[in-house]
CSV table of C-alpha atoms and ligand atoms in Angstrom, one decimal:
chain,number,residue,atom,x,y,z
A,26,MET,CA,-31.4,19.3,-30.3
A,27,MET,CA,-29.9,17.2,-33.0
A,28,ALA,CA,-26.7,19.2,-32.9
A,29,ASP,CA,-26.6,19.1,-29.0
A,30,SER,CA,-26.6,15.3,-28.9
A,31,GLN,CA,-24.0,15.1,-31.6
A,32,LEU,CA,-21.8,17.6,-29.8
A,33,ARG,CA,-22.1,15.5,-26.6
A,34,ASN,CA,-21.0,12.4,-28.6
A,35,LEU,CA,-17.7,14.0,-29.7
A,36,PRO,CA,-14.9,11.9,-28.3
A,37,SER,CA,-12.4,13.3,-25.8
A,38,VAL,CA,-8.8,14.0,-26.8
A,39,ASP,CA,-7.7,11.2,-24.5
A,40,LYS,CA,-10.0,8.7,-26.1
A,41,VAL,CA,-8.8,9.6,-29.6
A,42,MET,CA,-5.2,9.4,-28.4
A,43,ARG,CA,-5.7,5.8,-27.2
A,44,ASP,CA,-6.8,4.7,-30.7
A,45,HIS,CA,-4.2,2.2,-32.0
A,46,ARG,CA,-4.3,3.7,-35.5
A,47,LEU,CA,-2.2,6.6,-34.1
A,48,ASP,CA,0.5,4.3,-32.8
A,49,GLU,CA,2.7,4.6,-35.8
A,50,ILE,CA,2.5,8.4,-35.9
A,51,LEU,CA,3.3,8.5,-32.2
A,52,ARG,CA,6.5,6.5,-32.8
A,53,SER,CA,7.9,9.3,-35.0
A,54,THR,CA,6.2,12.5,-33.7
A,55,PRO,CA,6.3,14.1,-30.2
A,56,ARG,CA,3.1,13.3,-28.3
A,57,ALA,CA,2.3,17.0,-27.7
A,58,ILE,CA,2.2,17.7,-31.4
A,59,VAL,CA,-0.2,14.7,-32.0
A,60,VAL,CA,-2.4,16.0,-29.2
A,61,ASP,CA,-2.6,19.4,-30.9
A,62,TRP,CA,-3.6,17.7,-34.2
A,63,VAL,CA,-6.3,15.7,-32.4
A,64,ARG,CA,-7.6,18.8,-30.7
A,65,ARG,CA,-7.7,20.7,-34.0
A,66,SER,CA,-9.5,17.8,-35.7
A,67,ILE,CA,-12.1,17.6,-32.9
A,68,ASP,CA,-12.6,21.4,-33.1
A,69,LEU,CA,-13.0,21.2,-36.9
A,70,LEU,CA,-15.7,18.6,-36.6
A,71,ARG,CA,-17.5,20.5,-33.8
A,72,ASN,CA,-17.6,23.6,-36.0
A,73,LYS,CA,-19.1,21.5,-38.8
A,74,ILE,CA,-21.8,20.1,-36.5
A,75,LEU,CA,-22.6,23.6,-35.2
A,76,ALA,CA,-22.9,24.7,-38.9
A,77,GLY,CA,-25.7,22.1,-39.2
A,78,ASP,CA,-23.7,19.4,-40.8
A,79,ASP,CA,-25.2,16.1,-39.5
A,80,ARG,CA,-22.9,13.2,-38.4
A,81,ASN,CA,-23.5,9.6,-37.9
A,82,GLU,CA,-22.2,8.9,-34.4
A,83,ASP,CA,-20.2,5.8,-35.5
A,84,LEU,CA,-18.3,7.8,-38.1
A,85,VAL,CA,-17.2,10.6,-35.9
A,86,CYS,CA,-14.1,8.9,-34.6
A,87,ASN,CA,-13.1,7.8,-38.1
A,88,GLU,CA,-13.4,11.3,-39.4
A,89,ILE,CA,-11.3,12.8,-36.7
A,90,LEU,CA,-8.6,10.1,-37.3
A,91,GLN,CA,-8.6,10.8,-41.0
A,92,GLU,CA,-8.0,14.5,-40.3
A,93,VAL,CA,-5.2,13.7,-37.9
A,94,LEU,CA,-3.6,11.4,-40.5
A,95,SER,CA,-3.7,14.1,-43.1
A,96,LEU,CA,-2.2,16.7,-40.7
A,97,SER,CA,0.5,14.1,-40.0
A,98,ALA,CA,1.1,13.5,-43.7
A,99,ALA,CA,1.6,17.2,-44.3
A,100,ASP,CA,4.0,17.3,-41.4
A,101,VAL,CA,6.0,14.3,-42.7
A,102,GLY,CA,6.3,16.0,-46.1
A,103,THR,CA,8.2,18.9,-44.6
A,104,ARG,CA,10.4,16.8,-42.2
A,105,MET,CA,14.0,17.1,-43.5
A,106,ARG,CA,15.4,14.0,-44.9
A,107,SER,CA,17.6,12.8,-47.7
A,108,VAL,CA,16.1,12.5,-51.2
A,109,ILE,CA,17.2,11.1,-54.5
A,110,ASN,CA,17.3,13.9,-57.1
A,111,ALA,CA,16.2,12.5,-60.4
A,112,THR,CA,15.1,15.9,-61.8
A,113,GLY,CA,18.3,16.4,-63.7
A,114,ILE,CA,18.6,19.9,-62.1
A,115,ILE,CA,22.1,19.8,-60.6
A,116,LEU,CA,21.8,22.8,-58.2
A,117,HIS,CA,18.2,22.5,-57.1
A,118,THR,CA,17.5,25.3,-54.7
A,119,ASN,CA,14.5,23.4,-53.1
A,120,LEU,CA,16.7,20.4,-52.6
A,121,GLY,CA,19.6,22.2,-50.9
A,122,ARG,CA,21.7,23.2,-53.9
A,123,ALA,CA,25.1,21.4,-53.8
A,124,PRO,CA,25.2,17.9,-52.3
A,125,LEU,CA,28.4,17.7,-50.2
A,126,ALA,CA,31.5,15.6,-51.0
A,127,GLN,CA,31.9,12.5,-48.7
A,128,ALA,CA,35.0,14.2,-47.1
A,129,ALA,CA,33.0,17.3,-46.4
A,130,ILE,CA,30.2,15.2,-44.8
A,131,GLU,CA,32.7,13.4,-42.6
A,132,ARG,CA,34.4,16.6,-41.5
A,133,MET,CA,31.1,18.1,-40.6
A,134,VAL,CA,30.0,15.1,-38.5
A,135,GLU,CA,33.4,15.3,-36.8
A,136,ALA,CA,32.9,19.0,-36.0
A,137,ALA,CA,29.4,18.4,-34.7
A,138,ARG,CA,30.6,17.7,-31.1
A,139,TYR,CA,33.3,19.8,-29.4
A,140,CYS,CA,35.8,21.0,-31.9
A,141,ASN,CA,38.7,23.5,-32.2
A,142,VAL,CA,36.7,26.0,-34.2
A,143,GLU,CA,38.5,28.9,-32.4
A,144,MET,CA,41.6,27.3,-30.9
A,145,ASN,CA,45.0,26.3,-32.2
A,146,LEU,CA,45.7,22.9,-30.6
A,147,GLU,CA,49.5,23.4,-30.9
A,148,THR,CA,49.5,26.5,-28.7
A,149,GLY,CA,46.3,26.0,-26.8
A,150,GLN,CA,45.6,29.7,-27.6
A,151,ARG,CA,42.6,31.3,-29.1
A,152,ASN,CA,42.7,31.3,-32.9
A,153,ARG,CA,40.5,33.5,-35.1
A,154,ARG,CA,37.5,31.5,-36.5
A,155,ALA,CA,38.0,30.2,-40.1
A,156,THR,CA,41.7,31.2,-40.2
A,157,ARG,CA,42.7,28.0,-42.0
A,158,VAL,CA,39.8,27.8,-44.4
A,159,CYS,CA,40.4,31.4,-45.4
A,160,GLU,CA,44.1,30.8,-46.0
A,161,LEU,CA,43.3,27.8,-48.2
A,162,LEU,CA,40.7,29.8,-50.1
A,163,SER,CA,43.2,32.6,-50.8
A,164,ARG,CA,45.7,30.0,-52.0
A,165,LEU,CA,43.0,28.4,-54.2
A,166,THR,CA,41.9,31.6,-55.8
A,167,GLY,CA,45.1,33.6,-55.9
A,168,ALA,CA,43.7,36.3,-53.7
A,169,GLU,CA,45.6,38.1,-50.9
A,170,ALA,CA,42.9,37.4,-48.3
A,171,SER,CA,39.5,35.8,-47.8
A,172,LEU,CA,36.5,35.8,-45.6
A,173,VAL,CA,33.5,33.5,-45.1
A,174,VAL,CA,30.0,34.6,-44.2
A,175,ASN,CA,26.5,33.0,-44.2
A,176,ASN,CA,25.7,33.2,-47.9
A,177,CYS,CA,26.4,35.4,-50.9
A,178,ALA,CA,23.5,37.7,-50.0
A,179,ALA,CA,25.2,38.3,-46.7
A,180,ALA,CA,28.5,38.9,-48.5
A,181,THR,CA,26.8,41.6,-50.6
A,182,LEU,CA,25.2,43.2,-47.6
A,183,LEU,CA,28.4,43.2,-45.6
A,184,VAL,CA,30.5,44.6,-48.5
A,185,LEU,CA,28.1,47.3,-49.4
A,186,GLN,CA,27.6,48.4,-45.7
A,187,ALA,CA,31.4,48.3,-44.9
A,188,VAL,CA,32.6,49.9,-48.2
A,189,ALA,CA,29.8,52.2,-49.2
A,190,SER,CA,27.3,53.0,-46.3
A,191,GLY,CA,26.0,56.6,-46.7
A,192,ARG,CA,27.8,56.8,-50.1
A,193,GLU,CA,27.1,55.7,-53.6
A,194,VAL,CA,27.8,52.5,-55.6
A,195,ILE,CA,27.7,52.6,-59.4
A,196,VAL,CA,26.0,49.6,-61.1
A,197,SER,CA,24.9,49.0,-64.7
A,198,ARG,CA,21.1,49.0,-65.3
A,199,GLY,CA,21.3,45.6,-67.0
A,200,GLN,CA,22.7,44.1,-63.7
A,201,LEU,CA,19.9,45.1,-61.3
A,202,VAL,CA,18.9,41.5,-60.8
A,203,GLU,CA,16.5,39.4,-58.8
A,204,ILE,CA,18.1,36.1,-57.9
A,205,GLY,CA,15.0,34.3,-56.6
A,206,GLY,CA,13.2,33.9,-53.4
A,207,GLY,CA,12.7,37.6,-53.4
A,208,TYR,CA,16.4,38.5,-53.4
A,209,ARG,CA,16.5,41.8,-55.3
A,210,LEU,CA,19.7,43.7,-55.6
A,211,PRO,CA,18.1,47.2,-55.2
A,212,GLU,CA,16.6,46.1,-51.9
A,213,VAL,CA,19.9,44.8,-50.6
A,214,PHE,CA,21.4,48.2,-51.5
A,215,ALA,CA,18.7,50.0,-49.6
A,216,SER,CA,19.1,47.9,-46.5
A,217,SER,CA,22.9,48.3,-46.5
A,218,GLY,CA,22.6,52.0,-46.4
A,219,ALA,CA,24.5,52.4,-49.7
A,220,LYS,CA,22.9,54.4,-52.5
A,221,LEU,CA,22.5,52.9,-55.8
A,222,ARG,CA,23.7,54.9,-58.8
A,223,GLU,CA,22.4,53.2,-62.0
A,224,VAL,CA,24.2,53.8,-65.3
A,225,GLY,CA,23.7,52.9,-68.9
A,226,THR,CA,20.6,51.2,-70.2
A,227,THR,CA,19.2,47.7,-69.8
A,228,ASN,CA,21.0,46.3,-72.8
A,229,ARG,CA,24.0,48.6,-73.3
A,230,THR,CA,26.4,50.1,-70.8
A,231,TYR,CA,29.8,51.6,-71.8
A,232,ILE,CA,32.8,52.4,-69.7
A,233,HIS,CA,32.2,56.1,-70.3
A,234,ASP,CA,28.8,55.7,-68.6
A,235,TYR,CA,30.5,54.7,-65.4
A,236,GLU,CA,33.2,57.4,-65.9
A,237,ARG,CA,30.6,60.2,-66.2
A,238,GLU,CA,28.9,59.1,-63.0
A,239,ILE,CA,31.9,59.0,-60.7
A,240,GLY,CA,31.9,61.9,-58.2
A,241,GLU,CA,32.5,63.0,-54.7
A,242,LYS,CA,30.1,60.5,-53.2
A,243,THR,CA,31.2,57.4,-55.2
A,244,ALA,CA,32.4,54.7,-52.9
A,245,ALA,CA,32.6,51.7,-55.3
A,246,ILE,CA,31.7,50.2,-58.6
A,247,ILE,CA,29.9,46.9,-58.5
A,248,ARG,CA,29.5,44.3,-61.2
A,249,VAL,CA,26.8,41.7,-60.8
A,250,HIS,CA,26.8,38.5,-62.8
A,251,ARG,CA,23.5,37.7,-64.5
A,252,SER,CA,23.3,34.3,-63.1
A,253,ASN,CA,19.8,33.3,-63.9
A,254,PHE,CA,19.1,34.9,-67.3
A,255,SER,CA,21.1,35.9,-70.3
A,256,GLN,CA,21.1,38.8,-72.8
A,257,GLN,CA,21.6,38.4,-76.4
A,258,GLY,CA,21.6,40.6,-79.5
A,259,PHE,CA,22.3,44.3,-79.2
A,260,VAL,CA,24.2,44.3,-75.9
A,261,HIS,CA,27.4,45.7,-74.5
A,262,GLU,CA,29.1,45.8,-71.1
A,263,PRO,CA,32.7,46.8,-70.2
A,264,GLU,CA,35.1,44.0,-69.3
A,265,LEU,CA,36.1,43.7,-65.6
A,266,HIS,CA,39.6,44.9,-66.4
A,267,GLU,CA,38.3,48.1,-68.0
A,268,LEU,CA,36.3,48.8,-64.8
A,269,VAL,CA,39.4,48.1,-62.7
A,270,THR,CA,41.5,50.5,-64.8
A,271,LEU,CA,38.9,53.2,-64.4
A,272,GLY,CA,38.5,52.5,-60.7
A,273,ASN,CA,42.2,52.6,-60.1
A,274,SER,CA,42.6,55.9,-61.9
A,275,ARG,CA,40.0,57.4,-59.5
A,276,GLY,CA,40.8,55.5,-56.3
A,277,ILE,CA,37.6,53.5,-56.3
A,278,PRO,CA,37.4,49.8,-55.6
A,279,VAL,CA,35.6,47.4,-58.0
A,280,ILE,CA,33.4,44.7,-56.4
A,281,ASP,CA,32.6,41.7,-58.5
A,282,ASP,CA,29.6,39.6,-57.5
A,283,ILE,CA,30.0,36.5,-59.7
A,284,GLY,CA,27.3,34.5,-57.9
A,285,SER,CA,28.5,31.0,-58.6
A,286,GLY,CA,32.0,30.1,-57.4
A,287,CYS,CA,33.2,28.4,-60.5
A,288,LEU,CA,36.9,27.6,-60.3
A,289,HIS,CA,37.3,25.8,-63.6
A,290,ASP,CA,37.0,26.7,-67.2
A,291,LEU,CA,34.0,24.6,-68.1
A,292,SER,CA,34.0,25.7,-71.8
A,293,THR,CA,35.0,22.2,-72.9
A,294,LEU,CA,31.6,21.1,-71.5
A,295,GLY,CA,29.9,23.9,-73.4
A,296,LEU,CA,29.4,26.0,-70.2
A,297,ARG,CA,30.5,29.6,-69.8
A,298,GLU,CA,30.6,31.0,-66.3
A,299,PRO,CA,33.0,33.6,-64.7
A,300,VAL,CA,36.0,31.9,-63.1
A,301,VAL,CA,37.0,33.2,-59.6
A,302,PHE,CA,40.7,33.6,-60.2
A,303,GLU,CA,40.2,35.5,-63.4
A,304,SER,CA,38.3,38.2,-61.4
A,305,VAL,CA,41.0,38.2,-58.8
A,306,ARG,CA,43.7,38.5,-61.5
A,307,ALA,CA,41.8,41.3,-63.3
A,308,GLY,CA,42.2,43.3,-60.1
A,309,ALA,CA,38.8,43.3,-58.4
A,310,ALA,CA,39.1,44.6,-54.9
A,311,LEU,CA,36.6,42.1,-53.7
A,312,VAL,CA,35.1,39.0,-55.4
A,313,LEU,CA,31.9,37.5,-54.0
A,314,PHE,CA,30.3,34.1,-54.6
A,315,SER,CA,28.2,31.4,-53.1
A,316,GLY,CA,29.8,28.3,-51.5
A,317,ASP,CA,26.9,26.0,-52.5
A,318,LYS,CA,26.6,26.6,-56.2
A,319,LEU,CA,29.4,25.4,-58.6
A,320,PHE,CA,31.9,25.6,-55.8
A,321,GLY,CA,30.2,22.4,-54.5
A,322,GLY,CA,30.3,23.1,-50.8
A,323,PRO,CA,27.9,24.1,-48.0
A,324,GLN,CA,25.8,27.2,-47.9
A,325,SER,CA,28.2,30.1,-47.5
A,326,GLY,CA,29.2,33.4,-48.9
A,327,LEU,CA,32.8,33.5,-49.9
A,328,ILE,CA,34.7,36.9,-50.3
A,329,VAL,CA,38.2,36.9,-51.7
A,330,GLY,CA,40.3,39.9,-52.7
A,331,GLN,CA,42.7,42.5,-51.5
A,332,ARG,CA,44.0,42.4,-47.9
A,333,THR,CA,43.2,46.0,-47.1
A,334,TRP,CA,39.5,45.6,-48.1
A,335,ILE,CA,39.1,42.2,-46.3
A,336,ASN,CA,40.5,44.0,-43.2
A,337,VAL,CA,37.8,46.6,-43.5
A,338,LEU,CA,35.1,43.8,-43.7
A,339,GLU,CA,36.6,41.9,-40.7
A,340,LYS,CA,36.3,45.0,-38.5
A,341,ASN,CA,32.7,45.6,-39.4
A,342,PRO,CA,30.3,44.9,-36.5
A,343,MET,CA,27.9,43.1,-38.8
A,344,MET,CA,30.5,40.4,-39.4
A,345,ARG,CA,29.5,38.8,-36.1
A,346,ALA,CA,25.9,38.5,-37.2
A,347,LEU,CA,26.8,37.1,-40.6
A,348,ARG,CA,29.5,34.6,-39.6
A,349,ALA,CA,29.3,31.0,-40.5
A,350,ASP,CA,28.7,28.1,-38.1
A,351,LYS,CA,31.4,25.5,-37.2
A,352,LEU,CA,29.6,22.8,-39.2
A,353,ILE,CA,29.7,24.9,-42.3
A,354,LEU,CA,33.3,25.8,-41.8
A,355,ALA,CA,34.2,22.2,-41.4
A,356,ALA,CA,32.4,21.1,-44.6
A,357,LEU,CA,33.9,24.1,-46.4
A,358,GLU,CA,37.4,23.3,-45.3
A,359,ALA,CA,37.1,19.8,-46.7
A,360,THR,CA,35.6,21.1,-49.9
A,361,VAL,CA,38.4,23.6,-50.5
A,362,GLU,CA,40.9,20.8,-49.8
A,363,CYS,CA,39.1,18.8,-52.6
A,364,HIS,CA,39.7,21.7,-55.0
A,365,LEU,CA,43.3,22.1,-53.9
A,366,SER,CA,44.2,18.5,-54.2
A,367,GLY,CA,43.0,18.4,-57.8
A,368,GLY,CA,40.2,15.9,-57.0
A,369,ALA,CA,37.3,18.2,-57.5
A,370,PHE,CA,35.8,16.5,-60.6
A,371,ALA,CA,36.0,13.1,-58.9
A,372,GLU,CA,34.9,14.1,-55.4
A,373,LEU,CA,32.5,17.0,-55.6
A,374,PRO,CA,29.0,15.7,-56.6
A,375,VAL,CA,28.1,18.9,-58.4
A,376,LEU,CA,31.2,18.7,-60.7
A,377,VAL,CA,30.8,15.0,-61.1
A,378,SER,CA,27.2,15.6,-62.3
A,379,VAL,CA,28.2,18.5,-64.6
A,380,ALA,CA,30.9,16.5,-66.3
A,381,ARG,CA,29.0,13.2,-66.9
A,382,LYS,CA,28.9,12.0,-70.5
A,383,PRO,CA,25.4,11.4,-72.0
A,384,ALA,CA,26.4,7.9,-73.2
A,385,GLU,CA,27.4,6.9,-69.7
A,386,ILE,CA,24.0,8.2,-68.3
A,387,GLN,CA,22.2,6.3,-71.1
A,388,ALA,CA,24.0,3.1,-70.1
A,389,GLN,CA,23.0,3.6,-66.5
A,390,CYS,CA,19.3,4.2,-67.5
A,391,GLU,CA,19.3,1.0,-69.5
A,392,ASN,CA,20.8,-0.8,-66.5
A,393,VAL,CA,18.2,0.4,-64.1
A,394,CYS,CA,15.4,-0.4,-66.5
A,395,ALA,CA,16.6,-4.0,-66.8
A,396,ARG,CA,16.2,-4.3,-63.1
A,397,LEU,CA,12.6,-3.0,-62.9
A,398,GLN,CA,9.6,-5.3,-62.5
A,399,PRO,CA,6.8,-3.0,-63.6
A,400,ASP,CA,3.1,-3.5,-63.9
A,401,GLN,CA,2.0,-4.5,-67.4
A,402,ARG,CA,0.1,-1.3,-67.9
A,403,LEU,CA,3.2,0.9,-67.7
A,404,SER,CA,5.4,1.8,-70.5
A,405,ILE,CA,9.0,2.3,-69.5
A,406,THR,CA,11.6,3.5,-72.0
A,407,VAL,CA,14.9,5.3,-72.1
A,408,VAL,CA,14.8,8.7,-73.8
A,409,PRO,CA,17.2,11.6,-74.4
A,410,CYS,CA,16.6,14.7,-72.3
A,411,VAL,CA,18.3,17.9,-71.3
A,412,SER,CA,19.6,18.5,-67.7
A,413,GLU,CA,19.9,21.9,-66.1
A,414,VAL,CA,22.6,23.4,-64.0
A,415,GLY,CA,19.9,25.3,-62.0
A,416,GLY,CA,20.2,27.3,-58.8
A,417,GLY,CA,21.1,30.5,-60.5
A,418,ALA,CA,24.0,29.3,-62.5
A,419,ILE,CA,24.5,29.1,-66.3
A,420,PRO,CA,20.9,29.7,-67.5
A,421,ASP,CA,21.7,28.8,-71.1
A,422,ALA,CA,23.4,25.5,-70.4
A,423,ARG,CA,22.1,22.6,-72.3
A,424,LEU,CA,23.5,19.4,-70.8
A,425,GLU,CA,22.5,16.5,-73.1
A,426,SER,CA,21.3,13.6,-70.9
A,427,PHE,CA,19.1,10.5,-70.7
A,428,ALA,CA,16.1,9.7,-68.6
A,429,ILE,CA,13.9,6.8,-67.8
A,430,ARG,CA,10.5,7.7,-69.1
A,431,ILE,CA,7.4,6.2,-67.4
A,432,VAL,CA,3.9,6.5,-68.8
A,433,GLY,CA,0.8,5.1,-67.2
A,434,GLN,CA,-2.7,6.1,-66.0
A,435,SER,CA,-1.9,8.6,-63.4
A,436,VAL,CA,1.5,10.2,-63.6
A,437,ASP,CA,0.8,12.6,-60.7
A,438,ARG,CA,-0.1,9.7,-58.4
A,439,LEU,CA,3.1,7.9,-59.3
A,440,ALA,CA,5.1,11.0,-58.7
A,441,LEU,CA,3.5,11.3,-55.3
A,442,HIS,CA,4.3,7.7,-54.4
A,443,LEU,CA,7.9,8.3,-55.4
A,444,ARG,CA,8.2,11.4,-53.3
A,445,ARG,CA,6.7,9.5,-50.3
A,446,GLY,CA,9.0,6.6,-50.8
A,447,THR,CA,11.9,5.6,-48.7
A,448,PRO,CA,14.1,7.1,-49.9
A,449,SER,CA,12.1,9.8,-51.4
A,450,VAL,CA,12.6,10.2,-55.2
A,451,LEU,CA,12.1,13.5,-57.0
A,452,THR,CA,11.3,13.3,-60.7
A,453,LYS,CA,10.3,15.7,-63.4
A,454,ILE,CA,6.9,15.5,-65.2
A,455,GLN,CA,7.0,16.3,-68.9
A,456,GLY,CA,4.4,15.7,-71.6
A,457,GLY,CA,2.3,13.5,-69.4
A,458,ALA,CA,5.2,11.3,-68.5
A,459,ILE,CA,7.5,10.9,-65.6
A,460,LEU,CA,11.2,11.4,-66.4
A,461,LEU,CA,14.0,10.2,-64.2
A,462,ASP,CA,17.1,12.0,-65.4
A,463,LEU,CA,19.9,10.0,-63.8
A,464,ARG,CA,22.6,12.7,-64.3
A,465,THR,CA,21.9,13.9,-60.8
A,466,VAL,CA,21.7,10.4,-59.2
A,467,ALA,CA,24.9,9.3,-57.6
A,468,VAL,CA,26.2,5.7,-58.4
A,469,ASP,CA,25.7,4.7,-54.7
A,470,GLN,CA,22.0,5.7,-54.9
A,471,ILE,CA,21.1,3.4,-57.8
A,472,ASP,CA,20.3,0.4,-55.7
A,473,ALA,CA,18.0,2.4,-53.5
A,474,LEU,CA,16.4,3.9,-56.5
A,475,VAL,CA,15.7,0.5,-58.0
A,476,SER,CA,14.3,-0.9,-54.8
A,477,CYS,CA,12.1,2.2,-54.4
A,478,LEU,CA,10.7,1.8,-57.9
A,479,ASN,CA,10.2,-1.9,-57.4
A,480,SER,CA,8.4,-1.4,-54.1
A,481,ARG,CA,4.8,-2.6,-54.1
A,482,LYS,CA,3.2,0.8,-54.3
A,483,CYS,CA,5.4,2.3,-57.0
A,484,LEU,CA,5.2,0.5,-60.2
A,485,HIS,CA,2.2,-1.7,-59.4
A,486,VAL,CA,-0.9,-0.5,-57.6
A,487,TRP,CA,-1.5,2.9,-59.0
B,518,PLP,C1,23.1,33.2,-56.2
B,518,PLP,C2,23.6,34.6,-56.3
B,518,PLP,C3,23.5,35.4,-55.1
B,518,PLP,C4,22.9,34.9,-53.9
B,518,PLP,O1,23.7,33.9,-53.3
B,518,PLP,P1,23.2,33.2,-52.0
B,518,PLP,O2,24.4,32.4,-51.6
B,518,PLP,O3,22.0,32.3,-52.4
B,518,PLP,O4,22.8,34.2,-51.0
B,518,PLP,C5,24.0,36.7,-55.3
B,518,PLP,N1,24.5,37.2,-56.4
B,518,PLP,C6,24.5,36.4,-57.5
B,518,PLP,C7,25.1,37.0,-58.8
B,518,PLP,C8,24.1,35.1,-57.5
B,518,PLP,O5,24.2,34.3,-58.6
């Protein structure tokens, strides 16, 4: 009886929708979605009542609204928007890896409407997609030809399928890597139809291991860069040029998956990473890398190498399924131009962040601190810290940096406030404190960061 009367008192969807407390949500969320949330919240409460959970009639509406608000908060948390990355992780996979250069952003916006993605405006004739960006890429890397696909995983898949489907590819045991997000090389091999032929051991593989394994069915040798871990101690692996010499003597192409498209020798910054044009020069038939790691562009898989092999890839039917979108091609074109014009370290945010000097970051931290108006209960200091390259590039890199360190009662709550802010600010939590590593915060984001930190909720009521 009790449950019956309570069920009868459940409000209708319409009644809840008319509540003014939903007005704000309705300004930013399609009505149909809010209606779904309301329906789900009413159902939830109905099930609780049926399970014998008593409700005071006056509280029913409040409880439904609370549930809708929490569904809305979860939804807002996944809505894509710009964030300030104060984690010090330069290539943060969860934050979209490389932020684009201003020129790349502008080119992308321009291409968003009608654009000449497959037309030469001089002739008015059809032009193959990405012709220009591929020409520029070849020029940049010293390769004969280039190709752009969706990402480096797609590049690996395409290359294995086009070069080695139904045949074998030789790879060192120490290079059978998992990149992250479940991307495992052996599984990519399996789905490409190429058969994996492992040689050597986890820590040591010699050129004669490869040599012994070459046979009738061998289609290629692949070398995979260990992007996200390193091996030290009793280890050996042949140099790329040794593999190329072996491959050439047996008529077998060498594929070099270098992961991060690093174009510059970063050893002066203490970073060691394969450089694209060195692989090209060493004679790899095809060199594969991501466009959104150290290359500093949009998500893409870049393939550079010998013309005959690029031709084989271009003719593969999978190419159509893996091709890049016009927005990506536009951003990539501008990114390649940055590299070609010599402005990479000034214009590409990834390289700007990589190259920043600790003393300059320290000064910026002091500057920001001087502008904060925190609650008395907080302790705010500037401390040394270590930034990471992240995103599957240079796992050993230790980039000395500085951070603003905030300690107070509830670090998790402050971190949540910062994530919910406008703009959203991502921090790292370490040793019970919040660290804002400013290496990854652009100069033009500093004002926004300060006003976010000074907003009522952030450094005061928590
Ligand atoms: C990152 C990486 C990949 C995957 O690249 P995506 O562009 O993320 O698909 C493949 N191989 C290596 C060696 C990598 O470092």
